[in-house]
mmCIF file with all atom_site columns, C-alpha atoms in Angstrom:
data_model
loop_
_atom_site.group_PDB
_atom_site.id
_atom_site.type_symbol
_atom_site.label_atom_id
_atom_site.label_alt_id
_atom_site.label_comp_id
_atom_site.label_asym_id
_atom_site.label_entity_id
_atom_site.label_seq_id
_atom_site.pdbx_PDB_ins_code
_atom_site.Cartn_x
_atom_site.Cartn_y
_atom_site.Cartn_z
_atom_site.occupancy
_atom_site.B_iso_or_equiv
_atom_site.pdbx_formal_charge
_atom_site.auth_seq_id
_atom_site.auth_comp_id
_atom_site.auth_asym_id
_atom_site.auth_atom_id
_atom_site.pdbx_PDB_model_num
ATOM 1   C CA . UNK Z 1 1   ? 82.674  91.493  114.925 1.00 0.00 ? 1   UNK Z CA 1
ATOM 2   C CA . UNK Z 1 2   ? 83.407  91.895  111.228 1.00 0.00 ? 2   UNK Z CA 1
ATOM 3   C CA . UNK Z 1 3   ? 86.414  89.648  110.652 1.00 0.00 ? 3   UNK Z CA 1
ATOM 4   C CA . UNK Z 1 4   ? 87.082  91.243  107.266 1.00 0.00 ? 4   UNK Z CA 1
ATOM 5   C CA . UNK Z 1 5   ? 88.941  94.130  108.908 1.00 0.00 ? 5   UNK Z CA 1
ATOM 6   C CA . UNK Z 1 6   ? 91.673  91.696  110.020 1.00 0.00 ? 6   UNK Z CA 1
ATOM 7   C CA . UNK Z 1 7   ? 92.244  90.220  106.541 1.00 0.00 ? 7   UNK Z CA 1
ATOM 8   C CA . UNK Z 1 8   ? 94.268  93.255  105.468 1.00 0.00 ? 8   UNK Z CA 1
ATOM 9   C CA . UNK Z 1 9   ? 96.635  92.615  108.382 1.00 0.00 ? 9   UNK Z CA 1
ATOM 10  C CA . UNK Z 1 10  ? 96.991  88.946  107.403 1.00 0.00 ? 10  UNK Z CA 1
ATOM 11  C CA . UNK Z 1 11  ? 97.859  90.070  103.858 1.00 0.00 ? 11  UNK Z CA 1
ATOM 12  C CA . UNK Z 1 12  ? 100.552 92.395  105.209 1.00 0.00 ? 12  UNK Z CA 1
ATOM 13  C CA . UNK Z 1 13  ? 103.801 90.340  104.975 1.00 0.00 ? 13  UNK Z CA 1
ATOM 14  C CA . UNK Z 1 14  ? 105.509 91.860  108.051 1.00 0.00 ? 14  UNK Z CA 1
ATOM 15  C CA . UNK Z 1 15  ? 102.494 90.989  110.249 1.00 0.00 ? 15  UNK Z CA 1
ATOM 16  C CA . UNK Z 1 16  ? 100.330 88.110  108.940 1.00 0.00 ? 16  UNK Z CA 1
ATOM 17  C CA . UNK Z 1 17  ? 98.492  86.081  111.598 1.00 0.00 ? 17  UNK Z CA 1
ATOM 18  C CA . UNK Z 1 18  ? 101.090 86.747  114.302 1.00 0.00 ? 18  UNK Z CA 1
ATOM 19  C CA . UNK Z 1 19  ? 100.125 90.390  114.780 1.00 0.00 ? 19  UNK Z CA 1
ATOM 20  C CA . UNK Z 1 20  ? 96.409  89.605  114.478 1.00 0.00 ? 20  UNK Z CA 1
ATOM 21  C CA . UNK Z 1 21  ? 96.568  86.946  117.193 1.00 0.00 ? 21  UNK Z CA 1
ATOM 22  C CA . UNK Z 1 22  ? 98.626  89.154  119.512 1.00 0.00 ? 22  UNK Z CA 1
ATOM 23  C CA . UNK Z 1 23  ? 96.303  92.154  119.076 1.00 0.00 ? 23  UNK Z CA 1
ATOM 24  C CA . UNK Z 1 24  ? 93.156  90.077  119.676 1.00 0.00 ? 24  UNK Z CA 1
ATOM 25  C CA . UNK Z 1 25  ? 94.596  88.548  122.845 1.00 0.00 ? 25  UNK Z CA 1
ATOM 26  C CA . UNK Z 1 26  ? 95.599  91.971  124.125 1.00 0.00 ? 26  UNK Z CA 1
ATOM 27  C CA . UNK Z 1 27  ? 92.122  93.369  123.483 1.00 0.00 ? 27  UNK Z CA 1
ATOM 28  C CA . UNK Z 1 28  ? 89.910  90.458  124.552 1.00 0.00 ? 28  UNK Z CA 1
ATOM 29  C CA . UNK Z 1 29  ? 92.108  88.263  126.727 1.00 0.00 ? 29  UNK Z CA 1
ATOM 30  C CA . UNK Z 1 30  ? 93.955  85.078  125.858 1.00 0.00 ? 30  UNK Z CA 1
ATOM 31  C CA . UNK Z 1 31  ? 91.022  82.658  125.737 1.00 0.00 ? 31  UNK Z CA 1
ATOM 32  C CA . UNK Z 1 32  ? 88.634  84.890  123.816 1.00 0.00 ? 32  UNK Z CA 1
ATOM 33  C CA . UNK Z 1 33  ? 91.478  86.125  121.611 1.00 0.00 ? 33  UNK Z CA 1
ATOM 34  C CA . UNK Z 1 34  ? 92.389  82.604  120.520 1.00 0.00 ? 34  UNK Z CA 1
ATOM 35  C CA . UNK Z 1 35  ? 88.758  81.922  119.590 1.00 0.00 ? 35  UNK Z CA 1
ATOM 36  C CA . UNK Z 1 36  ? 88.576  85.115  117.539 1.00 0.00 ? 36  UNK Z CA 1
ATOM 37  C CA . UNK Z 1 37  ? 91.928  84.370  115.894 1.00 0.00 ? 37  UNK Z CA 1
ATOM 38  C CA . UNK Z 1 38  ? 90.629  80.955  114.835 1.00 0.00 ? 38  UNK Z CA 1
ATOM 39  C CA . UNK Z 1 39  ? 87.540  82.651  113.396 1.00 0.00 ? 39  UNK Z CA 1
ATOM 40  C CA . UNK Z 1 40  ? 89.718  85.055  111.414 1.00 0.00 ? 40  UNK Z CA 1
ATOM 41  C CA . UNK Z 1 41  ? 91.707  82.148  109.959 1.00 0.00 ? 41  UNK Z CA 1
ATOM 42  C CA . UNK Z 1 42  ? 88.506  80.319  109.005 1.00 0.00 ? 42  UNK Z CA 1
ATOM 43  C CA . UNK Z 1 43  ? 87.185  83.454  107.328 1.00 0.00 ? 43  UNK Z CA 1
ATOM 44  C CA . UNK Z 1 44  ? 90.502  83.868  105.499 1.00 0.00 ? 44  UNK Z CA 1
ATOM 45  C CA . UNK Z 1 45  ? 90.277  80.303  104.152 1.00 0.00 ? 45  UNK Z CA 1
ATOM 46  C CA . UNK Z 1 46  ? 86.647  80.879  103.152 1.00 0.00 ? 46  UNK Z CA 1
ATOM 47  C CA . UNK Z 1 47  ? 87.420  84.111  101.344 1.00 0.00 ? 47  UNK Z CA 1
ATOM 48  C CA . UNK Z 1 48  ? 90.462  82.577  99.667  1.00 0.00 ? 48  UNK Z CA 1
ATOM 49  C CA . UNK Z 1 49  ? 88.323  79.646  98.494  1.00 0.00 ? 49  UNK Z CA 1
ATOM 50  C CA . UNK Z 1 50  ? 86.046  82.033  96.604  1.00 0.00 ? 50  UNK Z CA 1
ATOM 51  C CA . UNK Z 1 51  ? 89.052  83.492  94.784  1.00 0.00 ? 51  UNK Z CA 1
ATOM 52  C CA . UNK Z 1 52  ? 90.239  79.967  93.978  1.00 0.00 ? 52  UNK Z CA 1
ATOM 53  C CA . UNK Z 1 53  ? 86.889  79.198  92.313  1.00 0.00 ? 53  UNK Z CA 1
ATOM 54  C CA . UNK Z 1 54  ? 87.013  82.381  90.255  1.00 0.00 ? 54  UNK Z CA 1
ATOM 55  C CA . UNK Z 1 55  ? 90.638  81.753  89.296  1.00 0.00 ? 55  UNK Z CA 1
ATOM 56  C CA . UNK Z 1 56  ? 89.857  78.175  88.237  1.00 0.00 ? 56  UNK Z CA 1
ATOM 57  C CA . UNK Z 1 57  ? 86.941  79.320  86.066  1.00 0.00 ? 57  UNK Z CA 1
ATOM 58  C CA . UNK Z 1 58  ? 89.189  81.809  84.273  1.00 0.00 ? 58  UNK Z CA 1
ATOM 59  C CA . UNK Z 1 59  ? 91.794  79.127  83.626  1.00 0.00 ? 59  UNK Z CA 1
ATOM 60  C CA . UNK Z 1 60  ? 89.119  76.706  82.359  1.00 0.00 ? 60  UNK Z CA 1
ATOM 61  C CA . UNK Z 1 61  ? 87.722  79.260  79.934  1.00 0.00 ? 61  UNK Z CA 1
ATOM 62  C CA . UNK Z 1 62  ? 91.188  80.127  78.611  1.00 0.00 ? 62  UNK Z CA 1
ATOM 63  C CA . UNK Z 1 63  ? 92.103  76.453  78.238  1.00 0.00 ? 63  UNK Z CA 1
ATOM 64  C CA . UNK Z 1 64  ? 88.810  75.605  76.524  1.00 0.00 ? 64  UNK Z CA 1
ATOM 65  C CA . UNK Z 1 65  ? 89.217  78.407  73.984  1.00 0.00 ? 65  UNK Z CA 1
ATOM 66  C CA . UNK Z 1 66  ? 92.820  77.440  73.224  1.00 0.00 ? 66  UNK Z CA 1
ATOM 67  C CA . UNK Z 1 67  ? 91.904  73.734  72.962  1.00 0.00 ? 67  UNK Z CA 1
ATOM 68  C CA . UNK Z 1 68  ? 89.005  74.497  70.618  1.00 0.00 ? 68  UNK Z CA 1
ATOM 69  C CA . UNK Z 1 69  ? 91.144  76.644  68.334  1.00 0.00 ? 69  UNK Z CA 1
ATOM 70  C CA . UNK Z 1 70  ? 93.985  74.097  68.186  1.00 0.00 ? 70  UNK Z CA 1
ATOM 71  C CA . UNK Z 1 71  ? 91.512  71.254  67.601  1.00 0.00 ? 71  UNK Z CA 1
ATOM 72  C CA . UNK Z 1 72  ? 89.887  73.171  64.761  1.00 0.00 ? 72  UNK Z CA 1
ATOM 73  C CA . UNK Z 1 73  ? 93.267  73.837  63.155  1.00 0.00 ? 73  UNK Z CA 1
ATOM 74  C CA . UNK Z 1 74  ? 94.317  70.197  63.432  1.00 0.00 ? 74  UNK Z CA 1
ATOM 75  C CA . UNK Z 1 75  ? 91.032  68.832  62.096  1.00 0.00 ? 75  UNK Z CA 1
ATOM 76  C CA . UNK Z 1 76  ? 90.926  71.284  59.195  1.00 0.00 ? 76  UNK Z CA 1
ATOM 77  C CA . UNK Z 1 77  ? 94.392  70.208  58.058  1.00 0.00 ? 77  UNK Z CA 1
ATOM 78  C CA . UNK Z 1 78  ? 93.419  66.503  57.974  1.00 0.00 ? 78  UNK Z CA 1
ATOM 79  C CA . UNK Z 1 79  ? 91.917  64.871  54.865  1.00 0.00 ? 79  UNK Z CA 1
ATOM 80  C CA . UNK Z 1 80  ? 88.192  64.084  54.906  1.00 0.00 ? 80  UNK Z CA 1
ATOM 81  C CA . UNK Z 1 81  ? 88.824  60.344  54.837  1.00 0.00 ? 81  UNK Z CA 1
ATOM 82  C CA . UNK Z 1 82  ? 90.469  60.328  58.242  1.00 0.00 ? 82  UNK Z CA 1
ATOM 83  C CA . UNK Z 1 83  ? 87.222  60.563  60.240  1.00 0.00 ? 83  UNK Z CA 1
ATOM 84  C CA . UNK Z 1 84  ? 88.404  58.156  62.940  1.00 0.00 ? 84  UNK Z CA 1
ATOM 85  C CA . UNK Z 1 85  ? 91.513  60.268  63.531  1.00 0.00 ? 85  UNK Z CA 1
ATOM 86  C CA . UNK Z 1 86  ? 89.421  63.422  63.943  1.00 0.00 ? 86  UNK Z CA 1
ATOM 87  C CA . UNK Z 1 87  ? 87.154  61.600  66.396  1.00 0.00 ? 87  UNK Z CA 1
ATOM 88  C CA . UNK Z 1 88  ? 90.140  60.473  68.475  1.00 0.00 ? 88  UNK Z CA 1
ATOM 89  C CA . UNK Z 1 89  ? 91.482  64.030  68.581  1.00 0.00 ? 89  UNK Z CA 1
ATOM 90  C CA . UNK Z 1 90  ? 88.072  65.235  69.735  1.00 0.00 ? 90  UNK Z CA 1
ATOM 91  C CA . UNK Z 1 91  ? 88.054  62.616  72.494  1.00 0.00 ? 91  UNK Z CA 1
ATOM 92  C CA . UNK Z 1 92  ? 91.515  63.726  73.571  1.00 0.00 ? 92  UNK Z CA 1
ATOM 93  C CA . UNK Z 1 93  ? 90.342  67.346  73.783  1.00 0.00 ? 93  UNK Z CA 1
ATOM 94  C CA . UNK Z 1 94  ? 87.356  66.297  75.894  1.00 0.00 ? 94  UNK Z CA 1
ATOM 95  C CA . UNK Z 1 95  ? 89.661  64.268  78.159  1.00 0.00 ? 95  UNK Z CA 1
ATOM 96  C CA . UNK Z 1 96  ? 91.938  67.278  78.681  1.00 0.00 ? 96  UNK Z CA 1
ATOM 97  C CA . UNK Z 1 97  ? 88.948  69.474  79.573  1.00 0.00 ? 97  UNK Z CA 1
ATOM 98  C CA . UNK Z 1 98  ? 87.777  66.929  82.150  1.00 0.00 ? 98  UNK Z CA 1
ATOM 99  C CA . UNK Z 1 99  ? 91.305  66.711  83.535  1.00 0.00 ? 99  UNK Z CA 1
ATOM 100 C CA . UNK Z 1 100 ? 91.480  70.493  83.986  1.00 0.00 ? 100 UNK Z CA 1
ATOM 101 C CA . UNK Z 1 101 ? 88.137  70.491  85.806  1.00 0.00 ? 101 UNK Z CA 1
ATOM 102 C CA . UNK Z 1 102 ? 89.367  67.710  88.076  1.00 0.00 ? 102 UNK Z CA 1
ATOM 103 C CA . UNK Z 1 103 ? 92.477  69.720  88.924  1.00 0.00 ? 103 UNK Z CA 1
ATOM 104 C CA . UNK Z 1 104 ? 90.386  72.802  89.627  1.00 0.00 ? 104 UNK Z CA 1
ATOM 105 C CA . UNK Z 1 105 ? 88.118  70.861  91.987  1.00 0.00 ? 105 UNK Z CA 1
ATOM 106 C CA . UNK Z 1 106 ? 91.099  69.450  93.838  1.00 0.00 ? 106 UNK Z CA 1
ATOM 107 C CA . UNK Z 1 107 ? 91.566  72.325  96.299  1.00 0.00 ? 107 UNK Z CA 1
ATOM 108 C CA . UNK Z 1 108 ? 94.347  70.527  98.163  1.00 0.00 ? 108 UNK Z CA 1
ATOM 109 C CA . UNK Z 1 109 ? 96.961  71.546  95.607  1.00 0.00 ? 109 UNK Z CA 1
ATOM 110 C CA . UNK Z 1 110 ? 95.655  75.104  95.413  1.00 0.00 ? 110 UNK Z CA 1
ATOM 111 C CA . UNK Z 1 111 ? 95.594  75.567  99.183  1.00 0.00 ? 111 UNK Z CA 1
ATOM 112 C CA . UNK Z 1 112 ? 99.352  75.100  99.169  1.00 0.00 ? 112 UNK Z CA 1
ATOM 113 C CA . UNK Z 1 113 ? 99.665  78.716  97.980  1.00 0.00 ? 113 UNK Z CA 1
ATOM 114 C CA . UNK Z 1 114 ? 97.926  80.126  101.053 1.00 0.00 ? 114 UNK Z CA 1
ATOM 115 C CA . UNK Z 1 115 ? 99.683  77.753  103.428 1.00 0.00 ? 115 UNK Z CA 1
ATOM 116 C CA . UNK Z 1 116 ? 103.040 78.520  101.834 1.00 0.00 ? 116 UNK Z CA 1
ATOM 117 C CA . UNK Z 1 117 ? 102.515 82.256  102.324 1.00 0.00 ? 117 UNK Z CA 1
ATOM 118 C CA . UNK Z 1 118 ? 101.522 81.849  105.981 1.00 0.00 ? 118 UNK Z CA 1
ATOM 119 C CA . UNK Z 1 119 ? 104.355 79.410  106.733 1.00 0.00 ? 119 UNK Z CA 1
ATOM 120 C CA . UNK Z 1 120 ? 107.066 81.677  105.327 1.00 0.00 ? 120 UNK Z CA 1
ATOM 121 C CA . UNK Z 1 121 ? 108.896 83.957  107.757 1.00 0.00 ? 121 UNK Z CA 1
ATOM 122 C CA . UNK Z 1 122 ? 107.452 87.442  108.117 1.00 0.00 ? 122 UNK Z CA 1
ATOM 123 C CA . UNK Z 1 123 ? 109.140 90.235  106.224 1.00 0.00 ? 123 UNK Z CA 1
ATOM 124 C CA . UNK Z 1 124 ? 111.328 92.550  108.284 1.00 0.00 ? 124 UNK Z CA 1
ATOM 125 C CA . UNK Z 1 125 ? 109.833 95.761  109.614 1.00 0.00 ? 125 UNK Z CA 1
ATOM 126 C CA . UNK Z 1 126 ? 111.058 98.714  107.538 1.00 0.00 ? 126 UNK Z CA 1
ATOM 127 C CA . UNK Z 1 127 ? 109.972 102.328 107.595 1.00 0.00 ? 127 UNK Z CA 1
ATOM 128 C CA . UNK Z 1 128 ? 109.255 102.581 103.870 1.00 0.00 ? 128 UNK Z CA 1
ATOM 129 C CA . UNK Z 1 129 ? 107.813 99.098  103.326 1.00 0.00 ? 129 UNK Z CA 1
ATOM 130 C CA . UNK Z 1 130 ? 105.279 99.159  100.461 1.00 0.00 ? 130 UNK Z CA 1
ATOM 131 C CA . UNK Z 1 131 ? 102.839 96.275  100.759 1.00 0.00 ? 131 UNK Z CA 1
ATOM 132 C CA . UNK Z 1 132 ? 101.369 96.786  97.257  1.00 0.00 ? 132 UNK Z CA 1
ATOM 133 C CA . UNK Z 1 133 ? 104.818 96.726  95.663  1.00 0.00 ? 133 UNK Z CA 1
ATOM 134 C CA . UNK Z 1 134 ? 105.608 93.536  97.586  1.00 0.00 ? 134 UNK Z CA 1
ATOM 135 C CA . UNK Z 1 135 ? 102.540 91.782  96.199  1.00 0.00 ? 135 UNK Z CA 1
ATOM 136 C CA . UNK Z 1 136 ? 103.309 93.030  92.691  1.00 0.00 ? 136 UNK Z CA 1
ATOM 137 C CA . UNK Z 1 137 ? 106.802 91.530  92.852  1.00 0.00 ? 137 UNK Z CA 1
ATOM 138 C CA . UNK Z 1 138 ? 105.614 88.239  94.380  1.00 0.00 ? 138 UNK Z CA 1
ATOM 139 C CA . UNK Z 1 139 ? 102.486 87.821  92.232  1.00 0.00 ? 139 UNK Z CA 1
ATOM 140 C CA . UNK Z 1 140 ? 104.130 85.071  90.095  1.00 0.00 ? 140 UNK Z CA 1
ATOM 141 C CA . UNK Z 1 141 ? 104.572 82.998  93.274  1.00 0.00 ? 141 UNK Z CA 1
ATOM 142 C CA . UNK Z 1 142 ? 101.145 83.831  94.747  1.00 0.00 ? 142 UNK Z CA 1
ATOM 143 C CA . UNK Z 1 143 ? 98.851  84.694  91.804  1.00 0.00 ? 143 UNK Z CA 1
ATOM 144 C CA . UNK Z 1 144 ? 95.565  84.085  93.647  1.00 0.00 ? 144 UNK Z CA 1
ATOM 145 C CA . UNK Z 1 145 ? 96.639  85.753  96.873  1.00 0.00 ? 145 UNK Z CA 1
ATOM 146 C CA . UNK Z 1 146 ? 98.033  88.724  94.931  1.00 0.00 ? 146 UNK Z CA 1
ATOM 147 C CA . UNK Z 1 147 ? 94.660  89.295  93.292  1.00 0.00 ? 147 UNK Z CA 1
ATOM 148 C CA . UNK Z 1 148 ? 92.978  88.970  96.683  1.00 0.00 ? 148 UNK Z CA 1
ATOM 149 C CA . UNK Z 1 149 ? 95.429  91.451  98.246  1.00 0.00 ? 149 UNK Z CA 1
ATOM 150 C CA . UNK Z 1 150 ? 94.819  93.921  95.420  1.00 0.00 ? 150 UNK Z CA 1
ATOM 151 C CA . UNK Z 1 151 ? 91.074  93.915  96.139  1.00 0.00 ? 151 UNK Z CA 1
ATOM 152 C CA . UNK Z 1 152 ? 91.294  93.942  99.948  1.00 0.00 ? 152 UNK Z CA 1
ATOM 153 C CA . UNK Z 1 153 ? 94.074  96.499  100.393 1.00 0.00 ? 153 UNK Z CA 1
ATOM 154 C CA . UNK Z 1 154 ? 92.440  98.992  98.019  1.00 0.00 ? 154 UNK Z CA 1
ATOM 155 C CA . UNK Z 1 155 ? 89.395  99.370  100.305 1.00 0.00 ? 155 UNK Z CA 1
ATOM 156 C CA . UNK Z 1 156 ? 89.501  102.751 102.166 1.00 0.00 ? 156 UNK Z CA 1
ATOM 157 C CA . UNK Z 1 157 ? 89.784  102.298 105.905 1.00 0.00 ? 157 UNK Z CA 1
ATOM 158 C CA . UNK Z 1 158 ? 87.081  104.935 106.468 1.00 0.00 ? 158 UNK Z CA 1
ATOM 159 C CA . UNK Z 1 159 ? 84.628  107.095 104.557 1.00 0.00 ? 159 UNK Z CA 1
ATOM 160 C CA . UNK Z 1 160 ? 85.772  110.355 106.155 1.00 0.00 ? 160 UNK Z CA 1
ATOM 161 C CA . UNK Z 1 161 ? 87.041  111.920 102.923 1.00 0.00 ? 161 UNK Z CA 1
ATOM 162 C CA . UNK Z 1 162 ? 83.818  111.368 100.985 1.00 0.00 ? 162 UNK Z CA 1
ATOM 163 C CA . UNK Z 1 163 ? 81.695  112.517 103.934 1.00 0.00 ? 163 UNK Z CA 1
ATOM 164 C CA . UNK Z 1 164 ? 83.891  115.593 104.303 1.00 0.00 ? 164 UNK Z CA 1
ATOM 165 C CA . UNK Z 1 165 ? 83.153  116.538 100.700 1.00 0.00 ? 165 UNK Z CA 1
ATOM 166 C CA . UNK Z 1 166 ? 79.404  116.456 101.384 1.00 0.00 ? 166 UNK Z CA 1
ATOM 167 C CA . UNK Z 1 167 ? 79.900  118.445 104.595 1.00 0.00 ? 167 UNK Z CA 1
ATOM 168 C CA . UNK Z 1 168 ? 81.807  121.111 102.670 1.00 0.00 ? 168 UNK Z CA 1
ATOM 169 C CA . UNK Z 1 169 ? 78.962  121.444 100.188 1.00 0.00 ? 169 UNK Z CA 1
ATOM 170 C CA . UNK Z 1 170 ? 76.458  121.689 103.041 1.00 0.00 ? 170 UNK Z CA 1
ATOM 171 C CA . UNK Z 1 171 ? 78.407  124.533 104.650 1.00 0.00 ? 171 UNK Z CA 1
ATOM 172 C CA . UNK Z 1 172 ? 78.433  126.465 101.378 1.00 0.00 ? 172 UNK Z CA 1
ATOM 173 C CA . UNK Z 1 173 ? 74.844  125.770 100.406 1.00 0.00 ? 173 UNK Z CA 1
ATOM 174 C CA . UNK Z 1 174 ? 73.147  126.824 103.646 1.00 0.00 ? 174 UNK Z CA 1
ATOM 175 C CA . UNK Z 1 175 ? 69.621  128.154 104.151 1.00 0.00 ? 175 UNK Z CA 1
ATOM 176 C CA . UNK Z 1 176 ? 70.725  131.699 103.236 1.00 0.00 ? 176 UNK Z CA 1
ATOM 177 C CA . UNK Z 1 177 ? 72.403  130.691 99.967  1.00 0.00 ? 177 UNK Z CA 1
ATOM 178 C CA . UNK Z 1 178 ? 70.050  127.957 98.807  1.00 0.00 ? 178 UNK Z CA 1
ATOM 179 C CA . UNK Z 1 179 ? 69.442  129.694 95.462  1.00 0.00 ? 179 UNK Z CA 1
ATOM 180 C CA . UNK Z 1 180 ? 72.997  129.079 94.231  1.00 0.00 ? 180 UNK Z CA 1
ATOM 181 C CA . UNK Z 1 181 ? 73.219  127.019 91.061  1.00 0.00 ? 181 UNK Z CA 1
ATOM 182 C CA . UNK Z 1 182 ? 75.053  123.657 91.097  1.00 0.00 ? 182 UNK Z CA 1
ATOM 183 C CA . UNK Z 1 183 ? 77.788  125.107 88.879  1.00 0.00 ? 183 UNK Z CA 1
ATOM 184 C CA . UNK Z 1 184 ? 78.421  127.997 91.282  1.00 0.00 ? 184 UNK Z CA 1
ATOM 185 C CA . UNK Z 1 185 ? 78.492  125.652 94.287  1.00 0.00 ? 185 UNK Z CA 1
ATOM 186 C CA . UNK Z 1 186 ? 81.054  123.469 92.520  1.00 0.00 ? 186 UNK Z CA 1
ATOM 187 C CA . UNK Z 1 187 ? 83.131  126.566 91.739  1.00 0.00 ? 187 UNK Z CA 1
ATOM 188 C CA . UNK Z 1 188 ? 83.086  127.690 95.377  1.00 0.00 ? 188 UNK Z CA 1
ATOM 189 C CA . UNK Z 1 189 ? 84.162  124.236 96.573  1.00 0.00 ? 189 UNK Z CA 1
ATOM 190 C CA . UNK Z 1 190 ? 87.058  124.241 94.088  1.00 0.00 ? 190 UNK Z CA 1
ATOM 191 C CA . UNK Z 1 191 ? 88.082  127.748 95.130  1.00 0.00 ? 191 UNK Z CA 1
ATOM 192 C CA . UNK Z 1 192 ? 88.131  126.677 98.760  1.00 0.00 ? 192 UNK Z CA 1
ATOM 193 C CA . UNK Z 1 193 ? 90.441  123.754 97.923  1.00 0.00 ? 193 UNK Z CA 1
ATOM 194 C CA . UNK Z 1 194 ? 92.740  126.005 95.897  1.00 0.00 ? 194 UNK Z CA 1
ATOM 195 C CA . UNK Z 1 195 ? 92.950  128.572 98.698  1.00 0.00 ? 195 UNK Z CA 1
ATOM 196 C CA . UNK Z 1 196 ? 93.792  125.861 101.241 1.00 0.00 ? 196 UNK Z CA 1
ATOM 197 C CA . UNK Z 1 197 ? 96.508  124.447 98.986  1.00 0.00 ? 197 UNK Z CA 1
ATOM 198 C CA . UNK Z 1 198 ? 98.328  127.792 98.680  1.00 0.00 ? 198 UNK Z CA 1
ATOM 199 C CA . UNK Z 1 199 ? 101.828 127.809 100.157 1.00 0.00 ? 199 UNK Z CA 1
ATOM 200 C CA . UNK Z 1 200 ? 101.130 131.251 101.654 1.00 0.00 ? 200 UNK Z CA 1
ATOM 201 C CA . UNK Z 1 201 ? 97.938  131.599 103.674 1.00 0.00 ? 201 UNK Z CA 1
ATOM 202 C CA . UNK Z 1 202 ? 95.245  133.814 102.152 1.00 0.00 ? 202 UNK Z CA 1
ATOM 203 C CA . UNK Z 1 203 ? 93.912  136.573 104.394 1.00 0.00 ? 203 UNK Z CA 1
ATOM 204 C CA . UNK Z 1 204 ? 90.174  136.857 103.829 1.00 0.00 ? 204 UNK Z CA 1
ATOM 205 C CA . UNK Z 1 205 ? 89.937  140.258 105.536 1.00 0.00 ? 205 UNK Z CA 1
ATOM 206 C CA . UNK Z 1 206 ? 92.845  141.640 103.522 1.00 0.00 ? 206 UNK Z CA 1
ATOM 207 C CA . UNK Z 1 207 ? 91.606  140.346 100.173 1.00 0.00 ? 207 UNK Z CA 1
ATOM 208 C CA . UNK Z 1 208 ? 87.874  140.716 100.807 1.00 0.00 ? 208 UNK Z CA 1
ATOM 209 C CA . UNK Z 1 209 ? 87.398  143.212 97.962  1.00 0.00 ? 209 UNK Z CA 1
ATOM 210 C CA . UNK Z 1 210 ? 89.091  140.928 95.443  1.00 0.00 ? 210 UNK Z CA 1
ATOM 211 C CA . UNK Z 1 211 ? 87.115  137.905 96.613  1.00 0.00 ? 211 UNK Z CA 1
ATOM 212 C CA . UNK Z 1 212 ? 83.812  139.765 96.443  1.00 0.00 ? 212 UNK Z CA 1
ATOM 213 C CA . UNK Z 1 213 ? 84.651  140.873 92.918  1.00 0.00 ? 213 UNK Z CA 1
ATOM 214 C CA . UNK Z 1 214 ? 85.427  137.278 91.874  1.00 0.00 ? 214 UNK Z CA 1
ATOM 215 C CA . UNK Z 1 215 ? 82.194  136.042 93.453  1.00 0.00 ? 215 UNK Z CA 1
ATOM 216 C CA . UNK Z 1 216 ? 80.198  138.749 91.662  1.00 0.00 ? 216 UNK Z CA 1
ATOM 217 C CA . UNK Z 1 217 ? 81.790  137.819 88.333  1.00 0.00 ? 217 UNK Z CA 1
ATOM 218 C CA . UNK Z 1 218 ? 80.965  134.160 88.929  1.00 0.00 ? 218 UNK Z CA 1
ATOM 219 C CA . UNK Z 1 219 ? 77.371  135.074 89.786  1.00 0.00 ? 219 UNK Z CA 1
ATOM 220 C CA . UNK Z 1 220 ? 77.060  137.136 86.584  1.00 0.00 ? 220 UNK Z CA 1
ATOM 221 C CA . UNK Z 1 221 ? 78.547  134.260 84.568  1.00 0.00 ? 221 UNK Z CA 1
ATOM 222 C CA . UNK Z 1 222 ? 76.019  131.876 86.087  1.00 0.00 ? 222 UNK Z CA 1
ATOM 223 C CA . UNK Z 1 223 ? 73.127  134.206 85.230  1.00 0.00 ? 223 UNK Z CA 1
ATOM 224 C CA . UNK Z 1 224 ? 74.329  134.533 81.612  1.00 0.00 ? 224 UNK Z CA 1
ATOM 225 C CA . UNK Z 1 225 ? 74.586  130.740 81.303  1.00 0.00 ? 225 UNK Z CA 1
ATOM 226 C CA . UNK Z 1 226 ? 71.007  130.333 82.509  1.00 0.00 ? 226 UNK Z CA 1
#
């Protein structure tokens, strides 16, 4: 079982691990459900750890660039005779870089963010609850988790819409109309969407003459373009 499908539920503040555990136990039984729930939590920690590494690298690069620029400004303002002072400043900059790396490697402090989110009480169930807005508001408190939620919750739950688009094109470009140009096929697909979006339904039988005239004009336009 792909445990990634449960991560979106964990990142939903009204549900978190409580709903995941309950659903798994209902589907697979208590014993098997608890095992699967533990696997989901392990996967969540693993996935979160990857975001921690990426977040730490970004902070290191920003700190290194700011330290280098400030060090250059300080050293350029000093007289040339103060070589020992410049060397001490350089050592201090190196020490600060090593300290930042040590903090980044210490995952105990960073894991507090994930644990804090899971330990907090679930948000109340509301009809118009917007999970993306919630993460946007709480991103200062959970910067790493907010970035993770942005990536996970933006994944479509299915590929039906994209497959439907290909199916529509296949119905238009059948074996009897295989000579249609790509531009004309695109036009027919757009026309179909526009007709379906009309507030009043379009009667094909009633407007057949008008539609045939439009199709003939499009065909003539396509021939002229070629």
